[in-house]
XYZ file of N, CA and C in Angstrom:
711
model
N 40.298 -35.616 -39.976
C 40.591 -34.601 -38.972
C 40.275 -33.207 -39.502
N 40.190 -32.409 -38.320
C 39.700 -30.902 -38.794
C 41.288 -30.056 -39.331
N 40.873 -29.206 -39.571
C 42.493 -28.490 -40.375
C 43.064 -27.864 -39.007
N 43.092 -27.763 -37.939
C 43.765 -27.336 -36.750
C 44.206 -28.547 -36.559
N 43.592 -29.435 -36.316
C 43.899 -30.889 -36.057
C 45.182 -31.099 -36.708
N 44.998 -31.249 -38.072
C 46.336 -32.010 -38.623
C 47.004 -31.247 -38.859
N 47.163 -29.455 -38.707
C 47.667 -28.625 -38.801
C 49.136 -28.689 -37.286
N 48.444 -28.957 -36.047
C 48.973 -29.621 -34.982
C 49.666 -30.683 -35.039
N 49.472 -31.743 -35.511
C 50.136 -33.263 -35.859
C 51.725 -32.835 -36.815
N 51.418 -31.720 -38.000
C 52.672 -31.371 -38.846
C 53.557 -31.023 -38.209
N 52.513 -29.844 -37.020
C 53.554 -29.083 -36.617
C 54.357 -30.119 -35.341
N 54.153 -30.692 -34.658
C 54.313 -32.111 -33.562
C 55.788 -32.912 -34.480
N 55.200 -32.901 -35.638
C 56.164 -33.731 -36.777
C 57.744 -33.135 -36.839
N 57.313 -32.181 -37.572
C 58.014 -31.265 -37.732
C 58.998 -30.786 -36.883
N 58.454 -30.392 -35.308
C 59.003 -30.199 -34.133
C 60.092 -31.149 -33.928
N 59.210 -31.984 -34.028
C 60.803 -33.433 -33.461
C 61.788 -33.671 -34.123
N 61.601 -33.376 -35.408
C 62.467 -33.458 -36.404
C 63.690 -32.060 -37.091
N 63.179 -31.211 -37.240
C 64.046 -30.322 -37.649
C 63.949 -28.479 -37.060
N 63.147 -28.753 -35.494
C 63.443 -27.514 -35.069
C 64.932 -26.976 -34.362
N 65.885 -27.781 -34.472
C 67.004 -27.656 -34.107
C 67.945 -27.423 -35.340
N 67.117 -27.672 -36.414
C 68.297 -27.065 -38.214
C 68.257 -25.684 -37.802
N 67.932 -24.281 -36.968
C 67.301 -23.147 -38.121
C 68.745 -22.692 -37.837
N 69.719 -21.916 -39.070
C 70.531 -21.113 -39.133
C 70.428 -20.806 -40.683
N 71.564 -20.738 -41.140
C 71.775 -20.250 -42.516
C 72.098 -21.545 -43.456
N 71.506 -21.788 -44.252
C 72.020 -22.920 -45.054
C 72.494 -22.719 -46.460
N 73.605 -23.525 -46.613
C 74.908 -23.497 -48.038
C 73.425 -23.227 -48.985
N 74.583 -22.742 -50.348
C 73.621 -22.608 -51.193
C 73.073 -24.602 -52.061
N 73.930 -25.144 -51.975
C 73.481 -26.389 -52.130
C 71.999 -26.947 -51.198
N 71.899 -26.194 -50.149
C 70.527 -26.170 -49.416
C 69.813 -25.692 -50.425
N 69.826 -24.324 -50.871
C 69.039 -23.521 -51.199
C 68.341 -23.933 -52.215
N 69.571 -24.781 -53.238
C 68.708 -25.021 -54.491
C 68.365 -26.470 -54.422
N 67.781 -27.057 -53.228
C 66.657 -28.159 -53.597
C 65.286 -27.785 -53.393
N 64.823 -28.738 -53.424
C 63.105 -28.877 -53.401
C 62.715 -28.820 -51.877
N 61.627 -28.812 -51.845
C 60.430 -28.313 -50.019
C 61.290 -29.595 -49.419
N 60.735 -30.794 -50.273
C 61.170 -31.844 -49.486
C 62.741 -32.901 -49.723
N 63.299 -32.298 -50.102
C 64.819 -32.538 -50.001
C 65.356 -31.948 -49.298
N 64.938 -30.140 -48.954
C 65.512 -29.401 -48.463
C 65.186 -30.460 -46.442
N 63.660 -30.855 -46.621
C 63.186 -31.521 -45.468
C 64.390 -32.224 -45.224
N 64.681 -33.891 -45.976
C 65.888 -34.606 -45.500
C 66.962 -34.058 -45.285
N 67.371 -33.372 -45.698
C 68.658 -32.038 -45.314
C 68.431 -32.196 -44.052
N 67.543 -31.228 -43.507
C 67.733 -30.811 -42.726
C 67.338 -31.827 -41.195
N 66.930 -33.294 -41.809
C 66.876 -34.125 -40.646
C 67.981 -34.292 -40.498
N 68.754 -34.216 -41.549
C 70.428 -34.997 -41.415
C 71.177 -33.856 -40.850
N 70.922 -32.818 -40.276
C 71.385 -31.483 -39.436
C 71.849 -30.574 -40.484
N 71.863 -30.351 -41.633
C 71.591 -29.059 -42.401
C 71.098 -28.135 -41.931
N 71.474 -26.776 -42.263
C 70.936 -25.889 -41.601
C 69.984 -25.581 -42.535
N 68.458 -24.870 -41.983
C 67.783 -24.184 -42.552
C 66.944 -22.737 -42.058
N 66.785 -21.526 -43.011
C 65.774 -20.864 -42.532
C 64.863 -20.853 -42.671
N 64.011 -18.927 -42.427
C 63.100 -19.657 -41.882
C 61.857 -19.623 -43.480
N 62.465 -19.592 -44.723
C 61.746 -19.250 -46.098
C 61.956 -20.918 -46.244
N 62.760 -21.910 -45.575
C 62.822 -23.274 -46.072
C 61.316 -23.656 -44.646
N 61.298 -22.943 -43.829
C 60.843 -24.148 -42.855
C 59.344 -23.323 -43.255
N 58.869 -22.503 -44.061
C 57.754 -22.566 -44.332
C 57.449 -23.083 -45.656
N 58.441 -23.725 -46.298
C 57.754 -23.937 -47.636
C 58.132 -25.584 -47.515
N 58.425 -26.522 -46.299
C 58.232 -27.489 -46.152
C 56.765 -27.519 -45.027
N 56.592 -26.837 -44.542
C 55.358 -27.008 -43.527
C 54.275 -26.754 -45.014
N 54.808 -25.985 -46.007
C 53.471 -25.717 -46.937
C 53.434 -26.836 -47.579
N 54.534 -27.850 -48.063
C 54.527 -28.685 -48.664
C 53.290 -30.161 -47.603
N 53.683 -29.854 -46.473
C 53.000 -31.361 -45.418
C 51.766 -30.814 -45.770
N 51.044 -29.384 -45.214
C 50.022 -29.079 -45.013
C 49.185 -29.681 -46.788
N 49.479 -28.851 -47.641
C 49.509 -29.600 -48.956
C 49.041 -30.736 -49.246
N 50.192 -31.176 -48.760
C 49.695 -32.736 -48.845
C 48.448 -33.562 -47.772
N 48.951 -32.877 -47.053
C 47.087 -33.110 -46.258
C 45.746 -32.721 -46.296
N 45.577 -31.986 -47.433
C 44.574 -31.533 -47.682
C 44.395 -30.132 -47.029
N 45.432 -29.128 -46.674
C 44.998 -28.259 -45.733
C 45.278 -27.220 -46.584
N 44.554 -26.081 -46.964
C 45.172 -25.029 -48.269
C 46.030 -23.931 -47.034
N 47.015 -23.874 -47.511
C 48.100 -23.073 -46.696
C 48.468 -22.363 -48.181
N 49.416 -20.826 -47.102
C 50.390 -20.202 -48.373
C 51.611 -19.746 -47.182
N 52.707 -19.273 -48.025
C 53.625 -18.918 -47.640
C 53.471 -17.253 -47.153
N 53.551 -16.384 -46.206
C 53.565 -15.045 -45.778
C 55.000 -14.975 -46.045
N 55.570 -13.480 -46.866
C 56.796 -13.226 -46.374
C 56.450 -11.550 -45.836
N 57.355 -11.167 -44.685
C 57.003 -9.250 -44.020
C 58.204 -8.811 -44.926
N 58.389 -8.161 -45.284
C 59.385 -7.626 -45.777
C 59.745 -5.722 -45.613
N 60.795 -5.680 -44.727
C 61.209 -4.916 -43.956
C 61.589 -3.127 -45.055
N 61.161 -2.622 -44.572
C 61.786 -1.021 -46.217
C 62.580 -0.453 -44.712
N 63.895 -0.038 -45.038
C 64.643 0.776 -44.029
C 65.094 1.616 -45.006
N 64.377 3.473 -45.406
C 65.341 4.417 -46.072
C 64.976 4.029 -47.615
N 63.630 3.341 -47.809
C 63.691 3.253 -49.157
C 64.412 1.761 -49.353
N 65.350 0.905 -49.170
C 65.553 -0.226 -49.460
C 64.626 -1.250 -48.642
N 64.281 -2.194 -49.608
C 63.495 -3.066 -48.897
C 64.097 -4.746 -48.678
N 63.922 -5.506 -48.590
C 64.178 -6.580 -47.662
C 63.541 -7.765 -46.837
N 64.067 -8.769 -46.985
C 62.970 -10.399 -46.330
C 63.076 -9.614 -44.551
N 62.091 -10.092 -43.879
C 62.329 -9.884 -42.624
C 62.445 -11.164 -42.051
N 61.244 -11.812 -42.907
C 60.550 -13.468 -42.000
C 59.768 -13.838 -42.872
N 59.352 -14.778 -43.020
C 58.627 -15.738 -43.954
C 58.165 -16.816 -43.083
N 56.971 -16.610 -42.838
C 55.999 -18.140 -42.051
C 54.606 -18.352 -43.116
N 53.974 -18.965 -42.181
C 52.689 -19.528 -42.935
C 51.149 -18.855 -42.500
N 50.265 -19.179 -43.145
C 48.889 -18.970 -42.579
C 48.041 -20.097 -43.723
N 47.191 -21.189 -42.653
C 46.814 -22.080 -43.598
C 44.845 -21.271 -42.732
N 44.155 -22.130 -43.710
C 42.763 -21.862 -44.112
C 42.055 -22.845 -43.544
N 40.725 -22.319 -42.012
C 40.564 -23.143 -41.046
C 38.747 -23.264 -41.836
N 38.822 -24.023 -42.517
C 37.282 -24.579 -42.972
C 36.049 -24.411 -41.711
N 36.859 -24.872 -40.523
C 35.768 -25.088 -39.112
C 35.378 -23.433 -39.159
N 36.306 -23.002 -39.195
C 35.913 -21.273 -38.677
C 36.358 -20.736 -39.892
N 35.945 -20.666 -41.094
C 36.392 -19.902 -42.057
C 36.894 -18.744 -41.886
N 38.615 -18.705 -41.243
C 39.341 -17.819 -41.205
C 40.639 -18.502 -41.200
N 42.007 -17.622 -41.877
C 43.025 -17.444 -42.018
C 43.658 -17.623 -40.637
N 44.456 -18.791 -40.400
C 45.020 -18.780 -39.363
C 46.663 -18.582 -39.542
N 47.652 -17.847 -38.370
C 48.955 -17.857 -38.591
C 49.896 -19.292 -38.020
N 50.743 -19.563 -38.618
C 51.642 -20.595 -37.854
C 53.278 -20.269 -38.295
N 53.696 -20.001 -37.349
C 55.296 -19.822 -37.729
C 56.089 -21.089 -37.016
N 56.416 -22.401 -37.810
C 56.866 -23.448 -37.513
C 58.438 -23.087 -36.940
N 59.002 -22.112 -37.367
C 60.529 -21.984 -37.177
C 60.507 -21.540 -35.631
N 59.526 -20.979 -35.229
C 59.411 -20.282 -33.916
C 58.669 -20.641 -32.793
N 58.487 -22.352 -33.058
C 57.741 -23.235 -32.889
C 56.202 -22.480 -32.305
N 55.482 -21.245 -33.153
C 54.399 -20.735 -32.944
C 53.101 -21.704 -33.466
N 52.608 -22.821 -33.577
C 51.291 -23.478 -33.641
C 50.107 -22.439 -34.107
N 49.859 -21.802 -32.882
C 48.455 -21.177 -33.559
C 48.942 -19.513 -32.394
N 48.202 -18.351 -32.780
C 48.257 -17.030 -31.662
C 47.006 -16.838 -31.318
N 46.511 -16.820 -30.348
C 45.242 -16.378 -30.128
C 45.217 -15.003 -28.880
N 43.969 -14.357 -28.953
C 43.648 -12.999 -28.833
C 43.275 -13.165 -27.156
N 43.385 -12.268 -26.751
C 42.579 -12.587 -25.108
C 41.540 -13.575 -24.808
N 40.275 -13.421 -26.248
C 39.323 -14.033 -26.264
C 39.314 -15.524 -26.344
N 40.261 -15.792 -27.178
C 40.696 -17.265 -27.337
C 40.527 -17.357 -28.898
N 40.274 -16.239 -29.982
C 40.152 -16.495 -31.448
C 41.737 -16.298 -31.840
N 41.968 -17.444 -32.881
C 42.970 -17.353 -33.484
C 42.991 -16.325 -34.594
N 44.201 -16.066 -34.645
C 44.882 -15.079 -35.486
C 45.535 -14.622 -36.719
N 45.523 -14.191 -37.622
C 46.196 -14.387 -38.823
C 47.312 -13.175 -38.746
N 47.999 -13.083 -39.777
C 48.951 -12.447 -39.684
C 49.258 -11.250 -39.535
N 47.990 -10.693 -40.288
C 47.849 -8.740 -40.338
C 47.605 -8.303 -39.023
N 46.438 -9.678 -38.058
C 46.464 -9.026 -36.695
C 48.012 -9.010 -35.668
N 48.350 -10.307 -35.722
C 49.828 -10.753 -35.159
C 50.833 -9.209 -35.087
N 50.724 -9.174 -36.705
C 51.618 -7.806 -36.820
C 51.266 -6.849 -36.432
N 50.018 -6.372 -35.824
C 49.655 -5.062 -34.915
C 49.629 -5.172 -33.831
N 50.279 -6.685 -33.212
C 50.304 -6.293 -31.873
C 51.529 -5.896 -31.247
N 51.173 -5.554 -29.852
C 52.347 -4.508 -29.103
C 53.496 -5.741 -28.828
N 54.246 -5.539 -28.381
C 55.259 -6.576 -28.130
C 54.824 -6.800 -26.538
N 54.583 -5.907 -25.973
C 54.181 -6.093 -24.538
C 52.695 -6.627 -23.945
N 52.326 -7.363 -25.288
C 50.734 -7.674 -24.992
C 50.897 -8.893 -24.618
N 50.696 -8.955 -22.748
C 50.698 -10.206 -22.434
C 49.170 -11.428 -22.463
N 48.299 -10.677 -23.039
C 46.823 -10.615 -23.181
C 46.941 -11.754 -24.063
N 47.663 -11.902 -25.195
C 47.781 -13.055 -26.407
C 48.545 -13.609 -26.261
N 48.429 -15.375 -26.604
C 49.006 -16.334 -25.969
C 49.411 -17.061 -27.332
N 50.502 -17.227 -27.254
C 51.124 -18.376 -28.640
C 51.136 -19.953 -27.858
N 50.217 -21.010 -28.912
C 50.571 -22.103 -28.622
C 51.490 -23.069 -29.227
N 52.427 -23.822 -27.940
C 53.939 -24.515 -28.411
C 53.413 -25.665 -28.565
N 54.729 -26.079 -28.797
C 54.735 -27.823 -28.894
C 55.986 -27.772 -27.601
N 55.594 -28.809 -26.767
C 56.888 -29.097 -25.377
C 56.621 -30.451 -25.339
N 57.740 -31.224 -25.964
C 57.801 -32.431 -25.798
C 56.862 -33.485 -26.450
N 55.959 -34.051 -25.635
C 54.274 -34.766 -26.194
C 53.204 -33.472 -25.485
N 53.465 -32.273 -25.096
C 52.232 -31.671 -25.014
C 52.121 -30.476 -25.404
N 50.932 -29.530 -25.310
C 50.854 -28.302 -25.960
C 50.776 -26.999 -24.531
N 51.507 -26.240 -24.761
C 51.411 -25.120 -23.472
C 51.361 -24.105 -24.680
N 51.047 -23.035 -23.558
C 50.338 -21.562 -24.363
C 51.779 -20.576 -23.346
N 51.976 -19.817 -24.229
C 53.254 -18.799 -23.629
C 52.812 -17.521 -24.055
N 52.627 -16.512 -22.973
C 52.285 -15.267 -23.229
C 53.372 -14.404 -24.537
N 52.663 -13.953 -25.614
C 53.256 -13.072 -26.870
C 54.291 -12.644 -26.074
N 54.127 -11.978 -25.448
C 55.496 -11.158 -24.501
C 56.433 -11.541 -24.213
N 56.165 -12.934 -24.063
C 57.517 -13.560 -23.397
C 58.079 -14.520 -24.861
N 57.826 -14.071 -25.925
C 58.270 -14.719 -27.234
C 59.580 -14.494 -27.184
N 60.735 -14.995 -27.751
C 62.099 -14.392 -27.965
C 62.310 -12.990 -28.681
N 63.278 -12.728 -28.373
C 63.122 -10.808 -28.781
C 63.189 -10.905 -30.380
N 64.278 -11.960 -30.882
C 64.142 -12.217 -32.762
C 62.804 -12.250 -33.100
N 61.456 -12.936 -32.253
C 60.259 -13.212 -32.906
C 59.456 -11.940 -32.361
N 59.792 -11.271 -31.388
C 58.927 -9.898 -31.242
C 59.378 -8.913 -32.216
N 60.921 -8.992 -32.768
C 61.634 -7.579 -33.498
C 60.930 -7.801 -34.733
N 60.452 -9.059 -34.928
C 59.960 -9.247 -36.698
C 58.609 -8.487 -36.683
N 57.934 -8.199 -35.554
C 56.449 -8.082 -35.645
C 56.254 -6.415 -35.562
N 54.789 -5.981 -35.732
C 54.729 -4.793 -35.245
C 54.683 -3.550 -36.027
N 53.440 -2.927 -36.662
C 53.607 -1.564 -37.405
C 54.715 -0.729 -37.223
N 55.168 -0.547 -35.906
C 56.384 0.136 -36.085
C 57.840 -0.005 -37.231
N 57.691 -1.249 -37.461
C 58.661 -1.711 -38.479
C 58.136 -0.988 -39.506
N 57.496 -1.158 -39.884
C 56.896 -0.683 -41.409
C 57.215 -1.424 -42.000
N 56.739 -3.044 -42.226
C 56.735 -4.247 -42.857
C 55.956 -4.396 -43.781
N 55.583 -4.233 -45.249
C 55.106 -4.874 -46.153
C 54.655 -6.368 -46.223
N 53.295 -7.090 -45.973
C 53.750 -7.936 -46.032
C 52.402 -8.534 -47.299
N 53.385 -9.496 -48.378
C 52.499 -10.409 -49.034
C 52.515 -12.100 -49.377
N 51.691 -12.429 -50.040
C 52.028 -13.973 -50.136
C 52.961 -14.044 -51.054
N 54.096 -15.205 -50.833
C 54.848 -15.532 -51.680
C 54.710 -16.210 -51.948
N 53.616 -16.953 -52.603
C 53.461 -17.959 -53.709
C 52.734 -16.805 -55.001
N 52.797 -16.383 -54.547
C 51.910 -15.373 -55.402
C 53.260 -14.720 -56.854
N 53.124 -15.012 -57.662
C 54.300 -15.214 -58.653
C 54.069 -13.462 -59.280
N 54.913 -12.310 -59.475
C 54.449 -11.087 -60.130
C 54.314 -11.439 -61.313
N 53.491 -10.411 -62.325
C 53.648 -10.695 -63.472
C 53.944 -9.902 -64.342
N 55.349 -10.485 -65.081
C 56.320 -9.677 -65.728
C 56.334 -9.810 -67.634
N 56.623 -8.644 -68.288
C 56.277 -8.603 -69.557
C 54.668 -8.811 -70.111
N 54.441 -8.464 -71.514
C 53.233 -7.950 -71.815
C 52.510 -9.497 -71.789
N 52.960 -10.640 -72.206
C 52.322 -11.872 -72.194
C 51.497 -12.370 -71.012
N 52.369 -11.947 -70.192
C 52.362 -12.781 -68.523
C 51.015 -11.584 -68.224
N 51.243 -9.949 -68.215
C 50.378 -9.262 -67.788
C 48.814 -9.436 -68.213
N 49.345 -9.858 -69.651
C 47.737 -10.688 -70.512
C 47.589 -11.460 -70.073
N 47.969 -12.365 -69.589
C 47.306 -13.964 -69.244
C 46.918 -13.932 -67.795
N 47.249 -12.359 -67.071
C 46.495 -12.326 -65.458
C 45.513 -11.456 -65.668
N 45.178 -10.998 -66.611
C 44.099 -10.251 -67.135
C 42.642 -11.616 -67.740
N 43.231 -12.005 -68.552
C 42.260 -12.924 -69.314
C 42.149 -14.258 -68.373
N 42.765 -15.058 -67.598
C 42.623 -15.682 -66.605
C 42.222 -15.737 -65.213
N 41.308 -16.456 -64.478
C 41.339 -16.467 -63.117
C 42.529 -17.032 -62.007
N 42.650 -16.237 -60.882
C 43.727 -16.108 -60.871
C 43.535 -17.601 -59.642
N 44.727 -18.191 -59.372
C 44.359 -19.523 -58.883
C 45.319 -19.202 -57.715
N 45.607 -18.238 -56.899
C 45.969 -17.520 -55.837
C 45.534 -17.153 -55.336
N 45.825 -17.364 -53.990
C 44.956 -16.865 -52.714
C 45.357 -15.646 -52.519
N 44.176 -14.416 -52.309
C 44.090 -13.164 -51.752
C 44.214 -12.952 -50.691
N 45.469 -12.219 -50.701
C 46.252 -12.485 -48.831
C 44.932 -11.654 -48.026
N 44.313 -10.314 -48.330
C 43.528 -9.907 -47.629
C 42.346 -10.006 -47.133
N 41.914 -11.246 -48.397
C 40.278 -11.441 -47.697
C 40.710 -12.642 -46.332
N 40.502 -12.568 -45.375
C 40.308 -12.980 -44.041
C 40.204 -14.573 -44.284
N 38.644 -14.343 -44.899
C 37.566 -15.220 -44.763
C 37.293 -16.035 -45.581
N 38.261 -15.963 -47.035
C 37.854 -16.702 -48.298
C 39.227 -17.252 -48.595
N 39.147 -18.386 -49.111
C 39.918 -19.579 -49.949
C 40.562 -18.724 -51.051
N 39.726 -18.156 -51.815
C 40.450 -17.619 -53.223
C 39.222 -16.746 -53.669
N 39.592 -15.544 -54.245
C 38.751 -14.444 -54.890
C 38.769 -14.159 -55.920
N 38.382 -14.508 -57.270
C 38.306 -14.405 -58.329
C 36.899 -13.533 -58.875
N 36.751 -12.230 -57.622
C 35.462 -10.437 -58.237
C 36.304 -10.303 -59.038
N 37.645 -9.818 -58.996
C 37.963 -8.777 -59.735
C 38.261 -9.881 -61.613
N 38.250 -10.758 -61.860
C 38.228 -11.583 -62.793
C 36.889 -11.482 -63.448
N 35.661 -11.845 -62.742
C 34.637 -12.067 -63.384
C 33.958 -10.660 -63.757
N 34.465 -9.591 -63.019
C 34.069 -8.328 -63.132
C 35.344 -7.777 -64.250
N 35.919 -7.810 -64.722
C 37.093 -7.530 -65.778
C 36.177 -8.658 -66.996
N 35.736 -9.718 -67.295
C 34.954 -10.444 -68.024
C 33.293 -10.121 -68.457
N 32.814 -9.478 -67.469
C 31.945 -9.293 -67.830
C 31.950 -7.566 -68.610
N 32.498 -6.705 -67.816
C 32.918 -5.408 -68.606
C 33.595 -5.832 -69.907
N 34.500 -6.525 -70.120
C 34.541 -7.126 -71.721
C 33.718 -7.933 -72.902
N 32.606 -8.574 -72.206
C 31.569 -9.088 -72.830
C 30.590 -8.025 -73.220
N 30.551 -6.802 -71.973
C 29.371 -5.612 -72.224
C 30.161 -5.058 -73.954
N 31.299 -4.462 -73.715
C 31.990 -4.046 -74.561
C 32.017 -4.732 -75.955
N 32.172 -6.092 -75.812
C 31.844 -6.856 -76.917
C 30.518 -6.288 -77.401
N 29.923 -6.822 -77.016
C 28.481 -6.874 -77.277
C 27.923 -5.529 -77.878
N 28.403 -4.372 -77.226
C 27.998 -3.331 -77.551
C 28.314 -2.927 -79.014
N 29.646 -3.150 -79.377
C 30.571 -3.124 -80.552
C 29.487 -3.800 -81.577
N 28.919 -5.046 -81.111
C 28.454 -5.767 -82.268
C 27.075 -5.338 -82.626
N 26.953 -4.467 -81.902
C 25.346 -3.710 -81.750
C 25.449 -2.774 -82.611
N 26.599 -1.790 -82.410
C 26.852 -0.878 -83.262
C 26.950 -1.262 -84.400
N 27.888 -2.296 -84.704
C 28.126 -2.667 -86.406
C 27.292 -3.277 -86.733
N 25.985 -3.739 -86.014
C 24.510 -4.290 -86.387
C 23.775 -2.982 -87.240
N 23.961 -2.496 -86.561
C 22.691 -0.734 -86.767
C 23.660 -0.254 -87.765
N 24.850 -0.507 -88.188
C 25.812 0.542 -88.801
C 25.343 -0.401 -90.267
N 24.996 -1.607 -90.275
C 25.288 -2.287 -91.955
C 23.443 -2.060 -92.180
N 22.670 -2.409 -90.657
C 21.128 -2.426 -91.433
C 20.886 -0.444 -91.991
N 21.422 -0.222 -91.414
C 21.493 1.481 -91.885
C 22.040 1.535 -93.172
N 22.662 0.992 -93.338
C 23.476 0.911 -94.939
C 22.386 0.153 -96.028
N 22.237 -1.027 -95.145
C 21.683 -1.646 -96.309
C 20.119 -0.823 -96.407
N 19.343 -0.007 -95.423
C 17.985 0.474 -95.646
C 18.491 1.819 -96.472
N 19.807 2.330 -97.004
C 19.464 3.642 -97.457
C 19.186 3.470 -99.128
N 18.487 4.149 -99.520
C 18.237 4.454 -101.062
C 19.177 4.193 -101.751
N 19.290 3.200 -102.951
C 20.212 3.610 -104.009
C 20.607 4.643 -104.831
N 21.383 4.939 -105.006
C 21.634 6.411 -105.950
C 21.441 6.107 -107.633
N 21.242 6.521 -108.560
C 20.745 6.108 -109.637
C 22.380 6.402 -110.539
């Protein structure tokens, strides 16, 4: 199947099963795994919505579909803050970044035109844009519901006006001088929330490698010319 395809089937899965957990869940929720937190929450555990994307990342995953976790994260006054946490998995057919927010049973958003959407666009739209259509899951079929008429929790999350930060959270920071070396000297095996259009970007790696090889190289040039210079000068008597 194509990655919309089984991207649809998770979300179908998923739907029947644990779109009726979402609230706040004990911290005994918190500290299991994607898919423990999953049986939890068939057994009516509550979950949000940082669990119901990192079990949709876990299915997609496992199906071969490269997904990451989005979190927006809200700054009010200088403090900052989770707003929402959904997904955007990687559509091979159309090499572009698509959004899916499973908690909000959102499938796919598409534009007037009918192109799906990723997240940076999602978040610039107006709340009153009845022009873009989110597709559900209802029952065994799929209906399209105008953005506008989303619930007001899934319009308040969206929208430049917030002034939402938003990046991938699989994306691990890197802390102390070791960790900062080893994202320097390594390619990084994380997806670049901003390129649109690409799987994973590893310019700024091979371009940090090759400016260190010039540098090498140059060094050894110098201390080439620095010893044959030595060794061609006259002995002193």
């Amino acid at each position: 199947m194509k990655p919309a395809e089984k991207v649809l089937h998770i979300c179908r899965f998923l739907h029947s099963r644990i779109y009726a957990s979402a609230g706040s869940p004990t911290d005994s929720t918190l500290s299991l795994s994607s898919l423990q937190q999953y049986y939890a929450a068939c057994k009516g555990e509550k979950i949000w919505c940082g669990i119901y994307a990192g079990i949709f990342n876990l299915f997609a995953t496992e199906a071969g579909v490269k997904c990451r976790d989005i979190e927006l994260i809200n700054s009010i006054y200088g403090i900052q803050g989770s707003a929402h946490v959904m997904n955007e998995y990687f559509d091979t057919e159309k090499n572009i970044w698509r959004m899916v927010d499973v908690m909000f049973n959102a499938t796919s958003v598409y534009s007037a035109n009918g192109s799906p959407l990723n997240i940076v666009q999602v978040n610039h739209l107006q709340p009153n844009d009845s022009s873009v259509m989110i597709a559900k899951i209802a029952g065994d079929s799929l209906i399209q519901e105008p953005f506008s008429k989303m619930p007001k929790g899934f319009l308040a999350l969206y929208g430049v006006e917030n002034d939402l930060f938003i990046y991938d959270s699989n994306v691990k920071q890197a802390t102390g001088m070791l960790a900062r070396l080893k994202n320097y000297l390594y390619p990084s095996k994380q997806y670049i929330f901003y390129s649109d259009s690409r799987i994973a970007d590893n310019r700024n790696f091979y371009l940090k490698q090759f400016a260190a090889l010039l540098l090498l190289l140059s060094g050894l040039i110098t201390l080439s010319f620095f010893f044959l210079k030595r060794k061609r000068l006259p002995k002193k008597n």
